[in-house]
Coordinates of C-alpha atoms in Angstrom, one line a residue:
M62 CA 15.5 96.5 52.7
S63 CA 12.8 94.6 54.5
S64 CA 12.6 91.1 55.9
F65 CA 9.8 90.6 53.2
Q66 CA 12.1 91.6 50.5
L67 CA 14.5 89.3 51.6
S68 CA 12.2 86.4 52.1
S69 CA 11.2 86.7 48.5
L70 CA 14.7 85.9 47.4
P71 CA 15.3 82.0 46.2
T72 CA 18.2 81.7 48.8
Y73 CA 15.9 82.7 51.8
S74 CA 12.9 81.0 50.8
T75 CA 14.5 77.7 50.5
A76 CA 16.7 77.9 53.6
S77 CA 15.4 76.7 57.1
S78 CA 15.6 78.8 60.0
S79 CA 18.6 77.0 61.4
R80 CA 20.2 77.2 58.2
L81 CA 19.8 81.2 58.1
Q82 CA 21.3 81.2 61.7
S83 CA 24.2 79.3 60.8
L84 CA 24.7 81.7 57.6
Y85 CA 24.3 84.9 59.6
A86 CA 26.9 83.7 62.3
D87 CA 30.6 84.5 62.2
I88 CA 32.0 81.7 59.5
S89 CA 35.7 83.0 59.5
R90 CA 37.2 80.1 61.5
Q91 CA 35.4 77.6 59.3
K92 CA 37.9 78.3 56.7
H93 CA 40.3 75.9 58.1
S94 CA 38.3 73.9 60.6
N95 CA 35.4 73.0 58.1
P96 CA 36.2 74.1 54.5
T97 CA 33.5 72.5 52.8
S98 CA 30.8 74.3 54.9
Y99 CA 32.9 77.5 54.7
Q100 CA 32.7 77.4 50.9
S101 CA 29.0 76.5 51.0
N102 CA 28.4 79.6 52.9
V103 CA 30.3 81.9 50.9
S104 CA 28.6 80.5 47.7
W105 CA 25.1 81.2 49.4
W106 CA 26.1 84.9 50.4
R107 CA 27.7 85.4 46.8
T108 CA 24.2 84.5 45.3
T109 CA 22.2 86.5 47.5
L110 CA 24.5 89.7 47.5
E111 CA 24.3 89.3 43.4
E112 CA 20.4 89.2 43.7
I113 CA 20.2 92.1 46.0
V114 CA 22.6 94.5 43.8
S115 CA 20.9 93.5 40.7
K116 CA 17.5 94.4 41.8
G117 CA 18.4 97.9 43.1
W118 CA 17.7 96.9 46.6
Q119 CA 20.9 98.7 48.1
Q120 CA 20.4 101.8 50.3
H121 CA 21.4 105.3 49.3
T122 CA 22.5 104.3 45.7
T123 CA 21.0 103.5 42.4
D124 CA 23.9 101.2 41.4
K125 CA 22.9 97.7 39.8
L126 CA 26.4 96.4 39.0
V127 CA 28.4 97.9 42.0
L128 CA 28.1 96.4 45.6
H129 CA 28.8 99.3 48.2
A130 CA 30.1 97.5 51.1
D131 CA 29.8 99.8 54.2
Q132 CA 28.4 99.8 57.7
S133 CA 24.8 100.2 56.6
L134 CA 25.0 96.9 54.6
P135 CA 24.8 94.6 57.5
E136 CA 21.9 96.5 59.0
S137 CA 20.1 96.4 55.8
L138 CA 20.4 92.6 55.8
R139 CA 18.9 92.3 59.3
Y140 CA 16.3 89.4 59.1
E141 CA 13.6 88.4 61.5
G142 CA 14.8 85.5 64.0
T143 CA 18.5 86.0 63.0
G144 CA 19.4 89.5 63.3
K145 CA 22.2 91.0 61.2
P146 CA 24.8 89.0 59.6
L147 CA 28.2 88.8 61.5
C148 CA 30.1 87.3 58.4
L149 CA 30.0 89.8 55.7
G150 CA 33.4 91.1 56.2
T151 CA 34.7 87.6 55.9
V152 CA 32.4 86.9 52.8
I153 CA 33.5 90.0 51.0
A154 CA 37.2 89.3 51.5
E155 CA 36.8 85.9 50.2
L156 CA 34.9 86.7 47.1
A157 CA 37.3 89.7 46.5
S158 CA 40.1 87.0 46.7
T159 CA 38.4 85.0 43.8
R160 CA 37.6 87.9 41.7
A161 CA 33.8 87.5 42.1
L162 CA 34.2 91.0 43.6
I163 CA 36.7 93.8 42.2
P164 CA 37.3 97.1 43.5
L165 CA 35.6 99.7 41.5
T166 CA 38.6 102.2 41.1
Q167 CA 40.9 99.2 40.3
F168 CA 38.4 97.8 37.9
L169 CA 38.3 101.2 36.0
S170 CA 41.8 102.1 36.1
T171 CA 43.4 98.5 35.1
A172 CA 44.4 98.0 31.6
Q173 CA 45.0 94.3 31.9
S174 CA 41.9 92.0 31.4
V175 CA 40.2 90.5 34.3
Y176 CA 40.3 87.2 32.7
D177 CA 44.1 87.4 32.5
P178 CA 45.4 84.8 35.0
G179 CA 47.9 86.8 36.6
W180 CA 45.4 89.7 37.0
L181 CA 45.3 91.0 40.7
P182 CA 45.0 94.6 40.7
Y183 CA 45.5 94.9 44.6
R184 CA 48.6 92.8 44.0
I185 CA 52.1 94.7 43.5
A186 CA 54.2 92.1 41.6
S187 CA 57.4 93.2 43.4
Y188 CA 56.0 92.8 46.7
V189 CA 54.4 89.2 46.3
I190 CA 57.2 87.7 44.4
G191 CA 58.1 84.3 46.2
K192 CA 55.2 84.9 48.9
P193 CA 52.2 83.0 49.4
L194 CA 49.1 84.7 47.7
W195 CA 47.0 84.5 50.9
W196 CA 49.8 85.9 52.9
A197 CA 50.2 88.7 50.2
L198 CA 46.6 89.5 50.5
Q199 CA 46.8 89.8 54.2
Q200 CA 49.8 92.0 54.0
L201 CA 47.7 94.2 51.7
S202 CA 44.9 94.1 54.1
I203 CA 42.4 92.6 51.5
V204 CA 41.6 89.7 53.8
E205 CA 42.0 89.1 57.3
S206 CA 44.9 87.2 58.9
D207 CA 44.7 83.7 60.0
E208 CA 43.8 84.7 63.5
G209 CA 40.9 86.8 61.7
G210 CA 38.5 84.4 63.7
H211 CA 39.4 86.3 67.0
E212 CA 39.0 89.9 65.7
G213 CA 35.6 91.6 65.7
D214 CA 33.5 92.1 62.7
A215 CA 33.9 95.9 63.0
E216 CA 37.6 95.3 62.6
R217 CA 37.1 92.9 59.4
W218 CA 34.9 95.7 58.1
K219 CA 37.9 98.0 58.2
R220 CA 39.6 95.9 55.9
V221 CA 37.2 95.5 53.0
K222 CA 34.7 98.4 53.1
G223 CA 34.6 100.1 49.9
D224 CA 32.6 99.7 46.4
Y225 CA 33.1 96.5 44.4
V226 CA 32.1 95.4 40.8
V227 CA 30.1 92.4 40.7
L228 CA 31.6 90.7 37.9
D229 CA 28.9 88.0 37.1
L230 CA 26.4 91.0 36.8
V231 CA 28.7 92.8 34.4
E232 CA 28.9 89.8 32.3
R233 CA 25.2 89.2 32.2
A234 CA 24.6 92.9 31.4
A235 CA 27.1 92.8 28.7
E236 CA 25.7 89.8 27.0
H237 CA 22.2 91.5 26.9
V238 CA 23.8 94.8 25.5
L239 CA 25.6 92.7 22.7
A240 CA 22.5 90.8 21.7
K241 CA 20.5 93.9 21.3
Q242 CA 23.3 95.8 19.4
R243 CA 23.7 92.8 16.9
S244 CA 19.8 92.7 16.4
Q245 CA 19.9 96.6 15.1
A246 CA 23.2 97.3 13.9
A247 CA 23.0 97.8 10.1
S248 CA 25.0 100.7 9.4
L249 CA 28.2 102.8 10.5
A250 CA 26.2 105.2 12.4
D251 CA 24.2 102.2 14.4
T252 CA 27.7 101.3 15.8
L253 CA 28.5 104.7 17.1
Y254 CA 27.2 106.4 20.4
N255 CA 28.2 109.1 22.7
F256 CA 27.7 108.3 26.5
D257 CA 24.2 109.7 26.5
A258 CA 22.8 107.9 23.3
F259 CA 24.6 104.8 25.1
R260 CA 22.5 105.4 28.2
T261 CA 19.4 105.8 26.3
E262 CA 19.8 102.9 24.1
F263 CA 20.8 100.2 26.9
A264 CA 20.2 101.6 30.3
D265 CA 17.0 99.9 30.6
S266 CA 17.7 96.5 28.7
A267 CA 21.1 95.4 30.2
L268 CA 19.3 93.8 33.1
P269 CA 15.8 92.7 33.7
D270 CA 13.3 95.4 35.3
V271 CA 16.0 98.0 36.3
V272 CA 17.8 100.8 34.7
L273 CA 21.4 101.2 35.2
S274 CA 23.2 104.3 36.7
D275 CA 25.8 106.2 35.1
V276 CA 28.6 104.3 37.3
D277 CA 27.1 101.1 36.1
L278 CA 27.4 102.1 32.7
R279 CA 30.9 103.4 32.7
V280 CA 31.8 99.9 34.2
L281 CA 30.0 98.1 31.3
V282 CA 31.8 100.2 28.8
K283 CA 35.1 99.3 30.3
Y284 CA 34.3 95.9 30.5
L285 CA 33.1 95.6 26.9
E286 CA 36.4 97.7 25.7
R287 CA 38.9 96.0 27.9
D288 CA 37.6 92.4 28.6
K289 CA 35.5 91.5 25.6
R290 CA 37.1 93.7 22.9
V291 CA 33.9 94.4 21.1
I292 CA 34.0 98.4 21.5
V293 CA 36.6 101.1 21.3
S294 CA 36.1 104.5 23.0
E295 CA 37.7 107.8 23.1
K296 CA 36.4 110.4 25.4
E297 CA 32.6 110.5 24.8
V298 CA 32.6 108.4 21.5
I299 CA 31.9 104.8 21.8
K300 CA 32.0 102.6 18.7
F301 CA 31.1 98.8 18.6
V302 CA 33.7 96.6 16.4
E303 CA 34.1 93.1 15.4
S304 CA 36.0 91.1 18.2
N305 CA 37.8 88.8 15.6
L306 CA 39.7 91.6 13.9
S307 CA 43.4 91.1 13.1
E308 CA 44.2 94.6 14.0
P309 CA 42.9 96.6 16.8
S310 CA 40.3 99.4 15.7
E311 CA 40.3 102.9 16.5
I312 CA 38.2 106.0 16.4
T313 CA 38.8 107.8 13.1
A314 CA 37.9 111.2 12.0
V315 CA 35.0 109.7 9.8
D316 CA 33.6 108.0 12.9
H317 CA 33.5 111.6 14.8
G318 CA 31.9 113.1 11.8
V319 CA 29.3 110.2 11.4
L320 CA 28.3 110.4 15.3
E321 CA 28.0 114.3 14.9
L322 CA 25.4 113.9 12.1
K323 CA 23.7 110.9 14.0
T324 CA 23.5 113.2 17.1
A325 CA 22.1 116.2 15.2
V326 CA 19.7 113.9 13.3
A327 CA 18.4 112.6 16.7
G328 CA 18.4 116.1 18.2
L329 CA 16.1 117.5 15.3
Q330 CA 14.0 114.5 15.5
S331 CA 13.5 115.1 19.0
Q332 CA 12.4 118.7 18.0
V333 CA 9.9 117.7 15.4
D334 CA 8.3 115.2 17.9
N335 CA 8.1 118.1 20.6
I336 CA 6.5 120.6 18.0
T337 CA 4.2 118.0 16.7
S338 CA 3.0 117.4 20.2
K339 CA 2.6 121.3 20.7
I340 CA 0.6 121.4 17.5
E341 CA -1.6 118.8 18.7
S342 CA -2.0 120.4 22.2
C343 CA -3.1 123.9 20.4
T344 CA -5.5 122.0 18.4
E345 CA -7.0 120.4 21.2
K346 CA -7.2 123.5 23.3
A347 CA -8.6 125.7 20.4
S348 CA -11.5 123.2 19.9
A349 CA -12.3 123.4 23.8
A350 CA -12.2 127.2 23.6
L351 CA -14.8 127.2 20.7
R352 CA -17.0 124.7 22.6
Q353 CA -16.9 127.2 25.5
K354 CA -17.7 130.2 23.2
H355 CA -14.2 131.7 23.9
K356 CA -13.5 132.8 20.3
D357 CA -10.7 135.1 21.1
L358 CA -8.9 132.3 22.8
A359 CA -9.4 129.8 20.1
L360 CA -8.0 132.3 17.6
S361 CA -4.9 132.7 19.8
Y362 CA -4.5 128.9 19.9
V363 CA -5.0 128.7 16.1
R364 CA -2.3 131.4 15.7
S365 CA 0.1 129.6 17.7
R366 CA -0.5 126.4 15.9
K367 CA 0.1 128.1 12.7
Q368 CA 3.5 129.4 13.6
L369 CA 4.5 125.9 15.1
Q370 CA 3.4 124.4 11.7
D371 CA 5.7 126.8 9.7
L372 CA 8.4 125.8 12.3
L373 CA 7.8 122.3 11.7
R374 CA 8.2 122.5 8.1
Q375 CA 11.6 124.2 8.5
R376 CA 12.6 121.6 11.0
L377 CA 11.5 118.7 8.6
G378 CA 13.4 120.2 5.9
S379 CA 16.6 120.4 7.9
L380 CA 16.2 116.8 9.1
E381 CA 15.6 115.6 5.6
N382 CA 18.9 117.5 4.5
L383 CA 20.8 116.0 7.5
Q384 CA 19.3 112.4 7.0
S385 CA 20.3 112.7 3.4
T386 CA 23.9 113.8 4.3
L387 CA 24.2 111.0 6.8
M388 CA 23.2 108.4 4.4
S389 CA 25.8 109.7 1.5
V390 CA 28.5 109.7 4.2
E391 CA 27.5 106.2 5.3
A392 CA 27.3 105.0 1.8
A393 CA 31.0 106.5 0.9
A394 CA 32.3 104.9 4.2
N395 CA 30.7 101.6 3.1
D396 CA 32.3 102.1 -0.4
I397 CA 35.8 102.6 1.1
Q398 CA 35.2 99.2 3.1
I399 CA 34.1 97.3 0.0
M400 CA 37.1 98.7 -2.1
S401 CA 39.5 97.8 1.0
T402 CA 38.0 94.3 0.9
Y403 CA 38.2 93.9 -2.9
K404 CA 42.1 95.2 -2.5
S405 CA 42.6 92.7 0.0
S406 CA 40.8 89.9 -1.9
T407 CA 43.0 90.8 -4.9
T408 CA 46.0 90.5 -2.9
T409 CA 45.0 87.3 -1.5
L410 CA 44.1 85.7 -5.0
R411 CA 47.2 86.9 -6.6
T412 CA 49.4 85.3 -3.5
L413 CA 47.5 82.1 -4.2
L414 CA 48.0 82.1 -7.9
A415 CA 51.7 82.8 -7.4
H416 CA 52.1 79.4 -5.7
P417 CA 54.3 77.0 -7.7
S418 CA 51.5 74.4 -7.7
L419 CA 49.2 76.7 -9.7
Q420 CA 51.7 77.7 -12.4
R421 CA 50.5 76.8 -16.1
E422 CA 53.4 74.3 -16.8
T423 CA 52.9 72.5 -13.4
V424 CA 49.0 72.3 -13.9
E425 CA 49.4 70.9 -17.3
Q426 CA 51.9 68.6 -16.1
T427 CA 49.7 67.5 -13.3
L428 CA 46.6 67.2 -15.7
D429 CA 48.5 65.1 -18.0
A430 CA 49.9 62.7 -15.5
L431 CA 46.2 62.5 -14.0
A432 CA 45.1 61.5 -17.9
S433 CA 48.0 59.1 -18.0
A434 CA 47.1 57.3 -14.6
S435 CA 43.5 57.1 -15.5
A436 CA 44.3 55.4 -18.7
D437 CA 46.4 53.0 -17.0
A438 CA 43.8 52.2 -14.6
R439 CA 41.1 51.7 -17.4
E440 CA 43.7 49.4 -19.1
V441 CA 44.0 47.4 -15.8
D442 CA 40.3 47.1 -15.3
D443 CA 39.6 46.2 -18.7
A444 CA 42.4 43.4 -18.5
I445 CA 40.7 42.1 -15.2
R446 CA 37.5 41.8 -16.7
V447 CA 38.3 40.1 -19.9
G448 CA 40.5 37.6 -18.0
G449 CA 37.5 36.8 -15.7
E450 CA 35.4 36.1 -18.7
L451 CA 37.9 33.9 -20.5
A452 CA 38.2 31.9 -17.0
I453 CA 34.6 31.5 -16.8
A454 CA 34.4 30.3 -20.5
D455 CA 37.4 27.7 -20.1
A456 CA 35.7 26.3 -16.9
G457 CA 32.4 25.5 -19.0
L458 CA 30.3 27.9 -16.8
E459 CA 29.3 30.2 -19.3
M460 CA 25.5 29.7 -19.7
G461 CA 23.2 31.2 -22.6
D462 CA 20.1 33.1 -22.3
D463 CA 17.8 29.8 -23.1
E464 CA 19.5 27.9 -20.2
L465 CA 19.2 30.9 -18.0
E466 CA 15.4 31.2 -18.7
A467 CA 15.1 27.4 -18.2
E468 CA 16.6 27.4 -14.8
L469 CA 14.5 30.5 -13.8
A470 CA 11.3 28.5 -14.8
A471 CA 12.5 25.5 -13.0
L472 CA 12.8 27.7 -9.7
V473 CA 9.6 29.2 -10.2
A474 CA 7.9 25.6 -10.8
E475 CA 9.8 24.3 -7.3
G476 CA 8.4 27.2 -5.6
E477 CA 4.9 26.7 -6.8
A478 CA 5.1 23.1 -5.9
E479 CA 6.2 23.8 -2.4
Q480 CA 3.3 26.2 -2.2
R481 CA 0.8 23.3 -3.3
E482 CA 2.1 21.0 -0.7
K483 CA 1.7 23.5 2.2
Q484 CA -2.0 24.3 1.1
D485 CA -2.7 20.3 0.8
A486 CA -1.3 19.9 4.3
E487 CA -3.3 22.7 5.6
R488 CA -6.6 21.2 4.2
V489 CA -5.8 17.7 5.6
R490 CA -5.2 19.3 9.1
R491 CA -8.4 21.4 8.9
I492 CA -10.5 18.1 8.0
Q493 CA -8.8 16.2 10.8
E494 CA -9.8 19.0 13.4
E495 CA -13.5 18.7 12.3
R496 CA -13.5 14.9 12.6
D497 CA -12.0 15.2 15.8
R498 CA -15.0 17.5 17.0
E499 CA -17.8 15.1 15.7
P500 CA -19.1 12.2 18.1
R501 CA -17.8 8.8 17.3
R502 CA -20.4 6.4 15.8
E503 CA -19.8 3.5 18.5
D504 CA -20.7 5.9 21.1
V505 CA -24.1 6.4 19.6
A506 CA -24.8 2.8 18.3
I507 CA -24.2 0.8 21.7
P508 CA -27.3 2.2 23.4
G509 CA -29.4 1.1 20.5
R510 CA -28.1 -2.7 20.5
Q511 CA -28.7 -2.9 24.2
A512 CA -32.1 -1.9 23.9
V513 CA -32.9 -4.4 21.1
M514 CA -31.5 -7.4 23.1
E515 CA -33.5 -6.4 26.2
A516 CA -36.6 -6.4 24.1
I517 CA -36.0 -9.8 22.7

């Protein structure tokens, strides 16, 4: 891993030289003297290590979900101006204690979910009862002791070296796999894989721009089965299931049969593609031989093509029969599921109909009571309405249609009169403004009289 590769990571490109020097230094003593800075540094290293693993930049391995913590890791992280990190032992121990990193062998062998609050595969329950967690981890050599700041990096590496599953990367890969599976699952055969088919389908789509190794895929299968509960597996059979099922699913004889048929169909399809490619190649070679006047060679290619075409017809016939059989088996399996659903629905409906509230006598009584209550409500409403009308009549407030129309006409006339008054006031205002803008007659006449008197 080169400094150029490291500098392309966001964690490096956004960090100053002084910041990188502090990150590469031994941070073990900060855990107690400066916990805030310690956690910040550990978080930076967690992001960096996840990026390095997911991009496949580890040396001597093709794994993308597993961190291989050995003596070569610090050397591979050597960076210009800072040297190699002196804190990785501390960082890995801290990440292991928080389950960001999980020892590979324990991840694959433990039946308990990693999300269980009590899940610590490296903790022996009888050994740590009544003991502080950190002390227990120290005794199990998972983290360094409180005096770890006094021991060298080599000693700390002895405690933590090994292979670790990077949980965050596994979670991301699982989400991508499930999204792809949901988009294409349409039949029973689409939910069944052997390990080779699982690799072919998901190895290059679980994480961007990389291909997962077999170790990664086995980690992923374990996570999907134990922690997400979306698959069940048995030896080499992998089956996707609904995660909200009330009863745990299992691999059935039907599943084995469907998977065998699916595998056979895939194998025949591969043969058909290969034969088709060979036929095309023979055709091209025969044409080239004819152009070069090599008639015998061209006939040989034509003869080979004829044999391949005969073989192709046989394989296509077998493929058609297998595909038809597979569809029939899937249809029968779906019919079983449909009938099972019908049976369950019938049982549920009968249970509901058996409820005392839905018995015929109870229903009739309830409906009769409802009709009676509705009639009482109508009577009360009618009584209130009639009483209100009588009260209005007694008070002399009841008005005929002619009186209502006369009152409406009066309101209209009143509105029109107010509108005329507003218009008249507006005209008077405009006339007054025009008069104010004209010169006054006295100002024009005075100079005329003065001239006459002077003339006299």
